[in-house]
């Protein structure tokens, strides 16, 4: 016979602890009030703020705790860090006549969003997939003479991570100064042994939140804000960025995903100084240390004008969304967007619909298989809505698609770490390189034409035949779009 619960004992226990319960409730209401004041003060959208305020008022627990994770930005001081670095490490482009003023005038939104100028005289090479990417990066590291800056969202201690470590340790023994940054969430599985091996060789390696104990000790406080940048700089002369992280899956060696389609950009020339500057800002935030690195005289390596745009939650405005929205609005002939995650907000969706109505060839290339199921489901809902509004959705079927690339008309191309979702536009620290150069545009076009040949075009008939339950689940996941 089941044991009968003594309700009188439960009630008695509650009565005896009423003062403690009251104090806990009062504490949560006080915290909810603080969060509500904060939300009203920094609100960006009335819909989102109203949802937070109603939830905080009627359900302070657990809403207040959820707000601390997903609603309260913890990187306000990063803006001061950025100002400190840019005041103390000004790029000497002005005196050395490498600022491209004509491009700055032609693309004022991107220039102002970046807070850095277009720099002329660069050579830009597209690196297709992981083997080409890491052959180039490791080759560049081997030639370093003064310093190496390495930053990835994910660093694994697998075979590729060991190759990177070996290359860095070899240069450290040659007297090259080496600094490594990783994201605390993305590289959460990075072993202590891996880091200690680098430290033993004089290589400084830190997590992005190393200096910020509140974010480190309370893991959930940093879950929502991640440094998603990929940034490698050698001697301030050559730099790499794009979609690839350090893990064997990016080489196509993961049995689950197989071929991994990614794109990295190698920049040689003055723009490498911009990427060095951005690393220095992140390093100052992470460690409190202002890097004193070798600053070379800018040498023209090619004819590409490049603007390096670093964005994140410390920005006063959502400049990433502004910059991409401006590009969409300017498109007149074609707009090709490639992203593994497609979770646009209302403004982005409206801009894409308007482009189609102008007669623009709008194509969005997405993966044909998921890696993160919740984001995949939400992305499916948004993609189906695009198809219903005549936006062409292509599903890449040769393997897993992870590149982040944009091509607009014959005017400008972009490669970086930015996914087409709210997380990249408003929450994560990201990096994009804008290049209004015919040679780069032609190279990106050729690359994407090849990729489209491995895609399946999603039709209205396919969307109409979706299983009702699958459609419902995708629509439910779509409700979480602001934080995915």
PDB file of C-alpha atoms in Angstrom, residues 1-5:
ATOM      1  CA  UNK A   1       0.000   0.000   0.000  1.00  0.00           C
ATOM      2  CA  UNK A   2       1.377   3.398  -0.977  1.00  0.00           C
ATOM      3  CA  UNK A   3       2.638   5.541   1.853  1.00  0.00           C
ATOM      4  CA  UNK A   4       0.205   8.337   2.770  1.00  0.00           C
ATOM      5  CA  UNK A   5       1.758  11.796   2.815  1.00  0.00           C
TER       6      UNK A   5
END
